[in-house]
Amino acid sequence: MVSKNPERGSRNATTIAIASSKGGVGKTTTAVNLATAMAELGCHVLLIDLDPQAHVAAALGSPPAPSPTFSDVMLGHLNDVQEVVRLSPTPQLMLAGSDKRLAETEMVLSAKIGKEFILRGALDVARTHHDIILIDCPPNIGTLTLNALCAAEHVIIPADMSVLALEGVSDMLDTVTTLRKRLGQSLNVLGILATRVDVRTKRINESISQSFRDMFAEALFATQIPQNASLNRAHMQGQSVFQYAITSPGAIAYRALAHEVMLKLNANIPKEAVG
Ligand SMILES: Nc1ncnc2c1ncn2[C@@H]1O[C@H](COP(=O)(O)OP(=O)(O)OP(=O)(O)O)[C@@H](O)[C@H]1O
Ligand SMILES: [Mg+2]
């Protein structure tokens, strides 16, 4: 679904990066399921995969991106992300991003002046076609993640209940502070999201969540994502958790997160979608 020089639309997307320097904390699971939940609430959502591992397409059972690809946008061969958006299995959820050249592309970009702002410029038209743009980031704070943070107004930082995840959150908060100071970014931390919360290891979890509460206080989302096999199985089957197991604890939690995010954004949820 490639449209050359797409016309401007009438929407004005809010852009949210999902980022942490720590691997395996549930960034992609959150990106895929939050995007699907928000689309099901009636929003027009664009989900961008900025991770060369390309897990988003796999997690949604989508075929590899056709040519020209997202890398062509990042390399300046195409002007706008809207030129490479494609359909997903969920109505109102569109996909863009990651292709097999993205790791190589990141290396080429690292030598360019203004490399952090390429994605921001390339969302100029795409922003006018969607209500929400979610960006799934790789597990590091390299050029691609910095592009996401410079393109976004908000960041969500997922953290599984581990000591290493505490470091991942601190690294990300330091990066946000640096971007605000050095690049004048007005990036807002929408929230820190506790993921993979396991009731079976309540005592360990409780002491770590207490550390999270002490360190990050009101930045934590009220919604927590439980450790739930349906989330993992859905991911492996190439489906969102809403397709795979709509009544599972994982589906319920991600739907609650979508409501909480919309509330924090002061966005209206269409009445027919509330239930
Ligand atoms: N709440 C959960 N319950 C059960 N399994 C989960 C949960 N969240 C994530 N997983 C599983 O953990 C693995 C890592 O999750 P995911 O890919 O979302 O993490 P990530 O932060 O995107 O990883 P990476 O840093 O490699 O991009 C996946 O197999 C996923 O299915
Ligand atoms: Mg991932």
GROMACS .gro file of C-alpha atoms and ligand atoms in nm:
model
  307
    1MET     CA    1   0.000   0.000   0.000
    2VAL     CA    2   0.255   0.259  -0.110
    3SER     CA    3   0.123   0.600  -0.210
    4LYS     CA    4   0.376   0.846  -0.347
    5ASN     CA    5   0.349   1.203  -0.214
    6PRO     CA    6   0.034   1.136  -0.009
    7GLU     CA    7  -0.201   1.427   0.050
    8ARG     CA    8  -0.241   1.575   0.395
    9GLY     CA    9  -0.529   1.442   0.603
   10SER     CA   10  -0.737   1.621   0.865
   11ARG     CA   11  -0.618   1.447   1.184
   12ASN     CA   12  -0.347   1.558   1.426
   13ALA     CA   13  -0.180   1.256   1.586
   14THR     CA   14  -0.039   1.238   1.936
   15THR     CA   15   0.288   1.044   1.920
   16ILE     CA   16   0.398   0.808   2.196
   17ALA     CA   17   0.731   0.622   2.206
   18ILE     CA   18   0.750   0.295   2.399
   19ALA     CA   19   1.109   0.271   2.514
   20SER     CA   20   1.352   0.119   2.762
   21SER     CA   21   1.721   0.041   2.731
   22LYS     CA   22   1.652  -0.298   2.888
   23GLY     CA   23   1.561  -0.591   2.664
   24GLY     CA   24   1.263  -0.821   2.709
   25VAL     CA   25   1.058  -0.594   2.939
   26GLY     CA   26   0.746  -0.606   2.720
   27LYS     CA   27   0.797  -0.307   2.488
   28THR     CA   28   0.672  -0.490   2.178
   29THR     CA   29   0.394  -0.671   2.366
   30THR     CA   30   0.280  -0.332   2.498
   31ALA     CA   31   0.311  -0.159   2.160
   32VAL     CA   32   0.112  -0.428   1.976
   33ASN     CA   33  -0.163  -0.473   2.234
   34LEU     CA   34  -0.199  -0.109   2.334
   35ALA     CA   35  -0.218  -0.013   1.964
   36THR     CA   36  -0.484  -0.279   1.901
   37ALA     CA   37  -0.683  -0.178   2.212
   38MET     CA   38  -0.676   0.190   2.112
   39ALA     CA   39  -0.785   0.104   1.757
   40GLU     CA   40  -1.072  -0.100   1.902
   41LEU     CA   41  -1.170   0.204   2.111
   42GLY     CA   42  -1.221   0.390   1.784
   43CYS     CA   43  -0.888   0.569   1.733
   44HIS     CA   44  -0.702   0.567   1.402
   45VAL     CA   45  -0.366   0.425   1.513
   46LEU     CA   46  -0.032   0.398   1.335
   47LEU     CA   47   0.216   0.156   1.494
   48ILE     CA   48   0.577   0.213   1.388
   49ASP     CA   49   0.838  -0.057   1.451
   50LEU     CA   50   1.176   0.110   1.500
   51ASP     CA   51   1.347  -0.210   1.612
   52PRO     CA   52   1.562  -0.391   1.350
   53GLN     CA   53   1.450  -0.718   1.516
   54ALA     CA   54   1.114  -0.651   1.341
   55HIS     CA   55   0.908  -0.819   1.613
   56VAL     CA   56   0.593  -0.611   1.560
   57ALA     CA   57   0.509  -0.759   1.218
   58ALA     CA   58   0.577  -1.110   1.351
   59ALA     CA   59   0.364  -1.045   1.661
   60LEU     CA   60   0.074  -0.939   1.436
   61GLY     CA   61   0.123  -1.209   1.174
   62SER     CA   62   0.196  -0.949   0.904
   63PRO     CA   63   0.412  -1.032   0.601
   64PRO     CA   64   0.753  -0.860   0.569
   65ALA     CA   65   0.736  -0.497   0.452
   66PRO     CA   66   0.727  -0.463   0.070
   67SER     CA   67   0.967  -0.231  -0.115
   68PRO     CA   68   1.020   0.064  -0.087
   69THR     CA   69   1.055   0.032   0.287
   70PHE     CA   70   1.075   0.234   0.604
   71SER     CA   71   1.456   0.241   0.566
   72ASP     CA   72   1.404   0.438   0.243
   73VAL     CA   73   1.221   0.700   0.450
   74MET     CA   74   1.497   0.715   0.714
   75LEU     CA   75   1.762   0.741   0.441
   76GLY     CA   76   1.575   1.028   0.272
   77HIS     CA   77   1.479   0.836  -0.046
   78LEU     CA   78   1.113   0.892   0.043
   79ASN     CA   79   0.970   1.198   0.217
   80ASP     CA   80   0.714   1.067   0.459
   81VAL     CA   81   0.627   0.760   0.667
   82GLN     CA   82   0.275   0.780   0.521
   83GLU     CA   83   0.427   0.652   0.193
   84VAL     CA   84   0.506   0.315   0.353
   85VAL     CA   85   0.210   0.254   0.585
   86ARG     CA   86   0.033  -0.078   0.542
   87LEU     CA   87  -0.277  -0.251   0.672
   88SER     CA   88  -0.283  -0.473   0.980
   89PRO     CA   89  -0.535  -0.744   1.069
   90THR     CA   90  -0.719  -0.489   1.289
   91PRO     CA   91  -0.934  -0.222   1.119
   92GLN     CA   92  -0.809   0.131   1.203
   93LEU     CA   93  -0.462   0.000   1.295
   94MET     CA   94  -0.194   0.069   1.035
   95LEU     CA   95   0.168  -0.046   1.046
   96ALA     CA   96   0.499   0.100   0.931
   97GLY     CA   97   0.859   0.031   1.005
   98SER     CA   98   1.129  -0.223   1.045
   99ASP     CA   99   1.272  -0.401   0.747
  100LYS     CA  100   1.580  -0.612   0.707
  101ARG     CA  101   1.797  -0.308   0.618
  102LEU     CA  102   1.711  -0.110   0.931
  103ALA     CA  103   2.020  -0.213   1.133
  104GLU     CA  104   2.242  -0.110   0.840
  105THR     CA  105   2.039   0.208   0.801
  106GLU     CA  106   2.103   0.298   1.166
  107MET     CA  107   2.479   0.275   1.106
  108VAL     CA  108   2.457   0.502   0.800
  109LEU     CA  109   2.248   0.754   0.995
  110SER     CA  110   2.490   0.768   1.288
  111ALA     CA  111   2.730   0.978   1.077
  112LYS     CA  112   2.466   1.235   0.970
  113ILE     CA  113   2.414   1.582   1.118
  114GLY     CA  114   2.066   1.618   1.268
  115LYS     CA  115   2.028   1.241   1.266
  116GLU     CA  116   1.796   1.247   1.570
  117PHE     CA  117   1.528   1.448   1.386
  118ILE     CA  118   1.480   1.242   1.068
  119LEU     CA  119   1.169   1.058   1.190
  120ARG     CA  120   1.013   1.376   1.327
  121GLY     CA  121   1.036   1.537   0.983
  122ALA     CA  122   0.913   1.222   0.812
  123LEU     CA  123   0.592   1.218   1.020
  124ASP     CA  124   0.477   1.554   0.888
  125VAL     CA  125   0.205   1.406   0.662
  126ALA     CA  126   0.156   1.081   0.855
  127ARG     CA  127   0.052   1.281   1.164
  128THR     CA  128  -0.243   1.420   0.968
  129HIS     CA  129  -0.381   1.072   0.891
  130HIS     CA  130  -0.387   0.918   1.240
  131ASP     CA  131  -0.506   1.003   1.593
  132ILE     CA  132  -0.233   0.812   1.775
  133ILE     CA  133   0.114   0.710   1.658
  134LEU     CA  134   0.287   0.450   1.877
  135ILE     CA  135   0.656   0.376   1.824
  136ASP     CA  136   0.813   0.050   1.942
  137CYS     CA  137   1.185   0.106   2.014
  138PRO     CA  138   1.487  -0.126   2.018
  139PRO     CA  139   1.641  -0.216   2.358
  140ASN     CA  140   1.911   0.052   2.356
  141ILE     CA  141   1.942   0.430   2.341
  142GLY     CA  142   2.096   0.447   1.993
  143THR     CA  143   2.009   0.662   1.693
  144LEU     CA  144   1.676   0.488   1.626
  145THR     CA  145   1.547   0.528   1.983
  146LEU     CA  146   1.663   0.893   1.985
  147ASN     CA  147   1.465   0.943   1.662
  148ALA     CA  148   1.156   0.804   1.836
  149LEU     CA  149   1.207   1.027   2.141
  150CYS     CA  150   1.257   1.338   1.924
  151ALA     CA  151   0.945   1.257   1.718
  152ALA     CA  152   0.724   1.186   2.020
  153GLU     CA  153   0.540   1.411   2.263
  154HIS     CA  154   0.516   1.132   2.522
  155VAL     CA  155   0.710   0.824   2.626
  156ILE     CA  156   0.586   0.511   2.803
  157ILE     CA  157   0.860   0.317   2.983
  158PRO     CA  158   0.774  -0.051   3.044
  159ALA     CA  159   0.957  -0.219   3.332
  160ASP     CA  160   0.929  -0.580   3.436
  161MET     CA  161   0.963  -0.625   3.809
  162SER     CA  162   1.340  -0.675   3.815
  163VAL     CA  163   1.634  -0.481   3.953
  164LEU     CA  164   1.777  -0.442   3.600
  165ALA     CA  165   1.451  -0.286   3.487
  166LEU     CA  166   1.496  -0.018   3.755
  167GLU     CA  167   1.822   0.073   3.579
  168GLY     CA  168   1.646   0.069   3.241
  169VAL     CA  169   1.390   0.320   3.373
  170SER     CA  170   1.660   0.544   3.527
  171ASP     CA  171   1.860   0.543   3.199
  172MET     CA  172   1.551   0.642   3.005
  173LEU     CA  173   1.460   0.922   3.250
  174ASP     CA  174   1.819   1.056   3.226
  175THR     CA  175   1.791   1.049   2.846
  176VAL     CA  176   1.460   1.239   2.858
  177THR     CA  177   1.622   1.505   3.083
  178THR     CA  178   1.921   1.535   2.847
  179LEU     CA  179   1.696   1.569   2.541
  180ARG     CA  180   1.494   1.842   2.714
  181LYS     CA  181   1.810   2.034   2.813
  182ARG     CA  182   2.027   1.991   2.506
  183LEU     CA  183   1.775   1.966   2.224
  184GLY     CA  184   1.488   2.164   2.375
  185GLN     CA  185   1.252   1.868   2.342
  186SER     CA  186   0.923   1.896   2.532
  187LEU     CA  187   0.902   1.522   2.585
  188ASN     CA  188   0.663   1.411   2.859
  189VAL     CA  189   0.692   1.084   3.053
  190LEU     CA  190   0.333   0.960   3.017
  191GLY     CA  191   0.406   0.681   3.261
  192ILE     CA  192   0.618   0.393   3.378
  193LEU     CA  193   0.435   0.067   3.316
  194ALA     CA  194   0.484  -0.231   3.548
  195THR     CA  195   0.487  -0.540   3.324
  196ARG     CA  196   0.505  -0.915   3.384
  197VAL     CA  197   0.374  -0.871   3.738
  198ASP     CA  198   0.357  -1.222   3.883
  199VAL     CA  199   0.123  -1.287   4.176
  200ARG     CA  200   0.301  -1.617   4.243
  201THR     CA  201   0.620  -1.431   4.343
  202LYS     CA  202   0.427  -1.169   4.539
  203ARG     CA  203   0.694  -1.107   4.806
  204ILE     CA  204   0.978  -1.040   4.559
  205ASN     CA  205   0.744  -0.839   4.341
  206GLU     CA  206   0.616  -0.640   4.635
  207SER     CA  207   0.965  -0.535   4.744
  208ILE     CA  208   1.060  -0.435   4.388
  209SER     CA  209   0.732  -0.252   4.329
  210GLN     CA  210   0.793  -0.069   4.657
  211SER     CA  211   1.134   0.042   4.518
  212PHE     CA  212   0.958   0.152   4.197
  213ARG     CA  213   0.700   0.347   4.399
  214ASP     CA  214   0.975   0.507   4.614
  215MET     CA  215   1.180   0.607   4.311
  216PHE     CA  216   0.917   0.700   4.056
  217ALA     CA  217   0.603   0.769   4.266
  218GLU     CA  218   0.318   0.913   4.063
  219ALA     CA  219   0.489   0.837   3.729
  220LEU     CA  220   0.369   0.475   3.756
  221PHE     CA  221   0.055   0.382   3.564
  222ALA     CA  222  -0.224   0.258   3.793
  223THR     CA  223  -0.270  -0.029   3.546
  224GLN     CA  224  -0.023  -0.315   3.584
  225ILE     CA  225   0.033  -0.585   3.322
  226PRO     CA  226   0.029  -0.934   3.476
  227GLN     CA  227   0.255  -1.219   3.378
  228ASN     CA  228   0.009  -1.403   3.153
  229ALA     CA  229   0.077  -1.698   2.923
  230SER     CA  230  -0.188  -1.575   2.675
  231LEU     CA  231   0.027  -1.269   2.600
  232ASN     CA  232   0.325  -1.489   2.519
  233ARG     CA  233   0.121  -1.742   2.319
  234ALA     CA  234  -0.055  -1.468   2.122
  235HIS     CA  235   0.286  -1.318   2.038
  236MET     CA  236   0.410  -1.658   1.912
  237GLN     CA  237   0.091  -1.716   1.709
  238GLY     CA  238   0.124  -1.375   1.540
  239GLN     CA  239  -0.193  -1.234   1.695
  240SER     CA  240  -0.283  -0.957   1.934
  241VAL     CA  241  -0.407  -1.086   2.269
  242PHE     CA  242  -0.755  -0.960   2.173
  243GLN     CA  243  -0.763  -1.198   1.876
  244TYR     CA  244  -0.605  -1.482   2.070
  245ALA     CA  245  -0.780  -1.471   2.410
  246ILE     CA  246  -1.013  -1.175   2.450
  247THR     CA  247  -1.110  -1.256   2.809
  248SER     CA  248  -0.758  -1.333   2.935
  249PRO     CA  249  -0.602  -1.125   3.216
  250GLY     CA  250  -0.355  -0.987   2.961
  251ALA     CA  251  -0.634  -0.862   2.733
  252ILE     CA  252  -0.821  -0.708   3.026
  253ALA     CA  253  -0.504  -0.531   3.146
  254TYR     CA  254  -0.413  -0.388   2.804
  255ARG     CA  255  -0.771  -0.265   2.754
  256ALA     CA  256  -0.750  -0.094   3.096
  257LEU     CA  257  -0.416   0.058   2.995
  258ALA     CA  258  -0.570   0.197   2.676
  259HIS     CA  259  -0.841   0.368   2.883
  260GLU     CA  260  -0.582   0.506   3.126
  261VAL     CA  261  -0.365   0.637   2.842
  262MET     CA  262  -0.664   0.805   2.676
  263LEU     CA  263  -0.757   0.964   3.008
  264LYS     CA  264  -0.403   1.093   3.059
  265LEU     CA  265  -0.408   1.236   2.708
  266ASN     CA  266  -0.748   1.394   2.778
  267ALA     CA  267  -0.865   1.223   2.463
  268ASN     CA  268  -1.229   1.140   2.403
  269ILE     CA  269  -1.321   0.775   2.385
  270PRO     CA  270  -1.614   0.722   2.148
  271LYS     CA  271  -1.920   0.640   2.368
  272GLU     CA  272  -2.004   0.320   2.180
  273ALA     CA  273  -1.656   0.182   2.259
  274VAL     CA  274  -1.688   0.214   2.637
  275GLY     CA  275  -1.818  -0.101   2.799
  276LIG     N1  276   0.304  -0.983   3.056
  276LIG     C1  277   0.361  -1.087   2.993
  276LIG     N2  278   0.329  -1.213   3.028
  276LIG     C2  279   0.387  -1.318   2.965
  276LIG     N3  280   0.479  -1.308   2.869
  276LIG     C3  281   0.516  -1.183   2.831
  276LIG     C4  282   0.459  -1.067   2.891
  276LIG     N4  283   0.514  -0.958   2.833
  276LIG     C5  284   0.600  -1.004   2.742
  276LIG     N5  285   0.603  -1.139   2.741
  276LIG     C6  286   0.688  -1.225   2.657
  276LIG     O1  287   0.822  -1.194   2.687
  276LIG     C7  288   0.902  -1.190   2.567
  276LIG     C8  289   0.963  -1.050   2.554
  276LIG     O2  290   0.857  -0.958   2.541
  276LIG     P1  291   0.867  -0.838   2.435
  276LIG     O3  292   0.914  -0.888   2.303
  276LIG     O4  293   0.739  -0.765   2.438
  276LIG     O5  294   0.981  -0.752   2.506
  276LIG     P2  295   1.066  -0.634   2.442
  276LIG     O6  296   1.094  -0.538   2.552
  276LIG     O7  297   1.001  -0.581   2.321
  276LIG     O8  298   1.198  -0.714   2.401
  276LIG     P3  299   1.319  -0.654   2.311
  276LIG     O9  300   1.396  -0.566   2.404
  276LIG    O10  301   1.396  -0.776   2.267
  276LIG    O11  302   1.258  -0.578   2.198
  276LIG     C9  303   0.809  -1.227   2.454
  276LIG    O12  304   0.823  -1.365   2.429
  276LIG    C10  305   0.670  -1.197   2.509
  276LIG    O13  306   0.570  -1.282   2.454
  277MG      MG  307   1.073  -0.556   2.125
   0.00000   0.00000   0.00000
